[in-house]
PDB file of C-alpha atoms in Angstrom:
ATOM      1  CA  UNK R  18      14.879  51.152  23.908  1.00  0.00           C
ATOM      2  CA  UNK R  19      15.290  54.100  26.248  1.00  0.00           C
ATOM      3  CA  UNK R  20      16.436  53.475  29.797  1.00  0.00           C
ATOM      4  CA  UNK R  21      16.179  55.419  33.051  1.00  0.00           C
ATOM      5  CA  UNK R  22      19.698  56.835  32.667  1.00  0.00           C
ATOM      6  CA  UNK R  23      18.617  58.519  29.413  1.00  0.00           C
ATOM      7  CA  UNK R  24      16.376  61.072  31.141  1.00  0.00           C
ATOM      8  CA  UNK R  25      17.391  61.063  34.815  1.00  0.00           C
ATOM      9  CA  UNK R  26      18.934  64.035  36.539  1.00  0.00           C
ATOM     10  CA  UNK R  27      22.358  62.654  37.425  1.00  0.00           C
ATOM     11  CA  UNK R  28      23.941  63.321  40.814  1.00  0.00           C
ATOM     12  CA  UNK R  29      20.799  64.844  42.327  1.00  0.00           C
ATOM     13  CA  UNK R  30      20.913  67.263  45.230  1.00  0.00           C
ATOM     14  CA  UNK R  31      20.655  65.247  48.437  1.00  0.00           C
ATOM     15  CA  UNK R  32      20.793  65.702  52.183  1.00  0.00           C
ATOM     16  CA  UNK R  33      22.074  63.610  55.060  1.00  0.00           C
ATOM     17  CA  UNK R  34      19.672  62.121  57.641  1.00  0.00           C
ATOM     18  CA  UNK R  35      21.075  64.506  60.245  1.00  0.00           C
ATOM     19  CA  UNK R  36      20.454  67.668  58.190  1.00  0.00           C
ATOM     20  CA  UNK R  37      17.642  69.926  59.361  1.00  0.00           C
ATOM     21  CA  UNK R  38      14.287  70.663  57.738  1.00  0.00           C
ATOM     22  CA  UNK R  39      15.413  74.267  57.332  1.00  0.00           C
ATOM     23  CA  UNK R  40      18.221  73.070  55.042  1.00  0.00           C
ATOM     24  CA  UNK R  41      15.729  71.078  52.967  1.00  0.00           C
ATOM     25  CA  UNK R  42      13.449  74.096  52.709  1.00  0.00           C
ATOM     26  CA  UNK R  43      16.322  76.364  51.628  1.00  0.00           C
ATOM     27  CA  UNK R  44      17.590  73.820  49.087  1.00  0.00           C
ATOM     28  CA  UNK R  45      14.152  73.463  47.518  1.00  0.00           C
ATOM     29  CA  UNK R  46      13.715  77.231  47.272  1.00  0.00           C
ATOM     30  CA  UNK R  47      17.155  78.029  45.907  1.00  0.00           C
ATOM     31  CA  UNK R  48      17.520  75.043  43.565  1.00  0.00           C
ATOM     32  CA  UNK R  49      13.851  75.111  42.495  1.00  0.00           C
ATOM     33  CA  UNK R  50      13.336  71.403  43.200  1.00  0.00           C
ATOM     34  CA  UNK R  51      10.521  69.484  44.914  1.00  0.00           C
ATOM     35  CA  UNK R  52      12.220  66.200  45.861  1.00  0.00           C
ATOM     36  CA  UNK R  53      15.382  65.572  47.875  1.00  0.00           C
ATOM     37  CA  UNK R  54      16.864  62.106  48.381  1.00  0.00           C
ATOM     38  CA  UNK R  55      18.100  61.519  51.939  1.00  0.00           C
ATOM     39  CA  UNK R  56      21.231  59.461  52.501  1.00  0.00           C
ATOM     40  CA  UNK R  57      23.334  58.128  55.344  1.00  0.00           C
ATOM     41  CA  UNK R  58      26.901  59.382  55.685  1.00  0.00           C
ATOM     42  CA  UNK R  59      28.097  56.499  53.484  1.00  0.00           C
ATOM     43  CA  UNK R  60      25.783  57.635  50.681  1.00  0.00           C
ATOM     44  CA  UNK R  61      23.190  54.872  51.126  1.00  0.00           C
ATOM     45  CA  UNK R  62      19.708  56.049  50.137  1.00  0.00           C
ATOM     46  CA  UNK R  63      17.359  55.846  53.132  1.00  0.00           C
ATOM     47  CA  UNK R  64      14.532  58.257  52.379  1.00  0.00           C
ATOM     48  CA  UNK R  65      13.047  61.117  50.421  1.00  0.00           C
ATOM     49  CA  UNK R  66      11.785  64.549  51.415  1.00  0.00           C
ATOM     50  CA  UNK R  67       9.143  66.117  49.206  1.00  0.00           C
ATOM     51  CA  UNK R  68       7.817  69.634  48.997  1.00  0.00           C
ATOM     52  CA  UNK R  69       4.546  68.276  50.354  1.00  0.00           C
ATOM     53  CA  UNK R  70       6.343  66.787  53.406  1.00  0.00           C
ATOM     54  CA  UNK R  71       7.727  70.211  54.185  1.00  0.00           C
ATOM     55  CA  UNK R  72       4.471  72.075  53.667  1.00  0.00           C
ATOM     56  CA  UNK R  73       2.682  69.739  56.079  1.00  0.00           C
ATOM     57  CA  UNK R  74       5.421  69.508  58.700  1.00  0.00           C
ATOM     58  CA  UNK R  75       7.122  72.893  58.662  1.00  0.00           C
ATOM     59  CA  UNK R  76       4.146  75.202  59.089  1.00  0.00           C
ATOM     60  CA  UNK R  77       5.265  75.608  62.672  1.00  0.00           C
ATOM     61  CA  UNK R  78       8.690  77.240  62.277  1.00  0.00           C
ATOM     62  CA  UNK R  79       9.920  75.528  65.436  1.00  0.00           C
ATOM     63  CA  UNK R  80       9.882  72.282  63.422  1.00  0.00           C
ATOM     64  CA  UNK R  81      12.517  73.654  61.043  1.00  0.00           C
ATOM     65  CA  UNK R  82      15.221  72.569  63.495  1.00  0.00           C
ATOM     66  CA  UNK R  83      14.128  68.903  63.299  1.00  0.00           C
ATOM     67  CA  UNK R  84      16.307  66.477  61.353  1.00  0.00           C
ATOM     68  CA  UNK R  85      14.945  65.485  57.945  1.00  0.00           C
ATOM     69  CA  UNK R  86      14.867  61.879  59.184  1.00  0.00           C
ATOM     70  CA  UNK R  87      11.845  62.846  61.330  1.00  0.00           C
ATOM     71  CA  UNK R  88       9.565  63.404  58.323  1.00  0.00           C
ATOM     72  CA  UNK R  89      11.205  61.692  55.344  1.00  0.00           C
ATOM     73  CA  UNK R  90       9.373  59.014  53.398  1.00  0.00           C
ATOM     74  CA  UNK R  91      11.161  55.692  53.837  1.00  0.00           C
ATOM     75  CA  UNK R  92       8.910  53.390  51.813  1.00  0.00           C
ATOM     76  CA  UNK R  93      10.501  54.335  48.503  1.00  0.00           C
ATOM     77  CA  UNK R  94       9.901  53.233  44.977  1.00  0.00           C
ATOM     78  CA  UNK R  95      13.271  53.137  43.224  1.00  0.00           C
ATOM     79  CA  UNK R  96      14.494  52.091  39.797  1.00  0.00           C
ATOM     80  CA  UNK R  97      17.822  50.963  38.405  1.00  0.00           C
ATOM     81  CA  UNK R  98      19.608  53.170  35.875  1.00  0.00           C
ATOM     82  CA  UNK R  99      19.264  50.396  33.265  1.00  0.00           C
ATOM     83  CA  UNK R 100      15.496  49.902  33.737  1.00  0.00           C
ATOM     84  CA  UNK R 101      13.332  50.306  30.645  1.00  0.00           C
ATOM     85  CA  UNK R 102      11.891  53.820  30.619  1.00  0.00           C
ATOM     86  CA  UNK R 103       8.404  52.468  29.895  1.00  0.00           C
ATOM     87  CA  UNK R 104       8.540  50.495  33.169  1.00  0.00           C
ATOM     88  CA  UNK R 105       9.642  53.636  35.017  1.00  0.00           C
ATOM     89  CA  UNK R 106       6.703  55.584  33.554  1.00  0.00           C
ATOM     90  CA  UNK R 107       4.274  52.846  34.563  1.00  0.00           C
ATOM     91  CA  UNK R 108       5.674  52.866  38.110  1.00  0.00           C
ATOM     92  CA  UNK R 109       5.275  56.653  38.438  1.00  0.00           C
ATOM     93  CA  UNK R 110       1.768  56.554  36.995  1.00  0.00           C
ATOM     94  CA  UNK R 111       0.445  53.483  38.824  1.00  0.00           C
ATOM     95  CA  UNK R 112       1.866  54.426  42.208  1.00  0.00           C
ATOM     96  CA  UNK R 113       0.975  58.109  41.818  1.00  0.00           C
ATOM     97  CA  UNK R 114       4.401  59.318  42.919  1.00  0.00           C
ATOM     98  CA  UNK R 115       6.132  62.445  41.662  1.00  0.00           C
ATOM     99  CA  UNK R 116       9.595  60.950  41.415  1.00  0.00           C
ATOM    100  CA  UNK R 117      11.735  57.866  41.740  1.00  0.00           C
ATOM    101  CA  UNK R 118      15.344  57.797  42.878  1.00  0.00           C
ATOM    102  CA  UNK R 119      17.586  56.021  40.362  1.00  0.00           C
ATOM    103  CA  UNK R 120      20.115  53.529  41.669  1.00  0.00           C
ATOM    104  CA  UNK R 121      23.096  51.766  40.157  1.00  0.00           C
ATOM    105  CA  UNK R 122      23.216  48.695  42.332  1.00  0.00           C
ATOM    106  CA  UNK R 123      22.745  50.246  45.784  1.00  0.00           C
ATOM    107  CA  UNK R 124      24.229  53.658  44.931  1.00  0.00           C
ATOM    108  CA  UNK R 125      22.092  56.736  44.263  1.00  0.00           C
ATOM    109  CA  UNK R 126      23.019  57.991  40.786  1.00  0.00           C
ATOM    110  CA  UNK R 127      20.011  60.055  39.765  1.00  0.00           C
ATOM    111  CA  UNK R 128      16.360  60.970  40.089  1.00  0.00           C
ATOM    112  CA  UNK R 129      13.492  60.929  37.607  1.00  0.00           C
ATOM    113  CA  UNK R 130      10.506  63.199  38.144  1.00  0.00           C
ATOM    114  CA  UNK R 131       7.185  63.477  36.380  1.00  0.00           C
ATOM    115  CA  UNK R 132       8.583  66.714  34.937  1.00  0.00           C
ATOM    116  CA  UNK R 133      11.316  64.715  33.212  1.00  0.00           C
ATOM    117  CA  UNK R 134       8.620  62.768  31.392  1.00  0.00           C
ATOM    118  CA  UNK R 135       6.838  65.975  30.376  1.00  0.00           C
ATOM    119  CA  UNK R 136      10.144  67.271  28.975  1.00  0.00           C
ATOM    120  CA  UNK R 137      10.619  63.992  27.094  1.00  0.00           C
ATOM    121  CA  UNK R 138       7.085  64.171  25.683  1.00  0.00           C
ATOM    122  CA  UNK R 139       7.727  67.751  24.552  1.00  0.00           C
ATOM    123  CA  UNK R 140      10.940  66.741  22.750  1.00  0.00           C
ATOM    124  CA  UNK R 141       9.252  63.787  21.061  1.00  0.00           C
ATOM    125  CA  UNK R 142       6.265  65.875  19.989  1.00  0.00           C
ATOM    126  CA  UNK R 143       8.522  68.581  18.570  1.00  0.00           C
ATOM    127  CA  UNK R 144      10.494  65.934  16.695  1.00  0.00           C
ATOM    128  CA  UNK R 145       7.280  64.379  15.344  1.00  0.00           C
ATOM    129  CA  UNK R 146       6.172  67.801  14.117  1.00  0.00           C
ATOM    130  CA  UNK R 147       9.292  68.285  12.001  1.00  0.00           C
TER     131      UNK R 147
END
């Protein structure tokens, strides 16, 4: 059985609730990512900023000085690092979300995106072709 930890990106890039939208925009551009977990100073996960959030809310450049907490999604779907990968896939598919933060207890330890599942499918298909 594969679990979430098997394909997650460990220690994902994250921002603090007080960081500005401009920082999120720069991080997404430079790191080539589309999802950023948002944490409190103690590391507790409280939200998520997506590329779509930024496109909708940062068209007016004056909004770039707003804190990420102003536009982050707070109704998050999360998974535990030990969750069965099939259950994670079902959650992404059924809820039509592009990613899920991965927790170990209450601590953010990773992120799984739909792209991670495409990469997994590619590896499995290549292996099946051998």
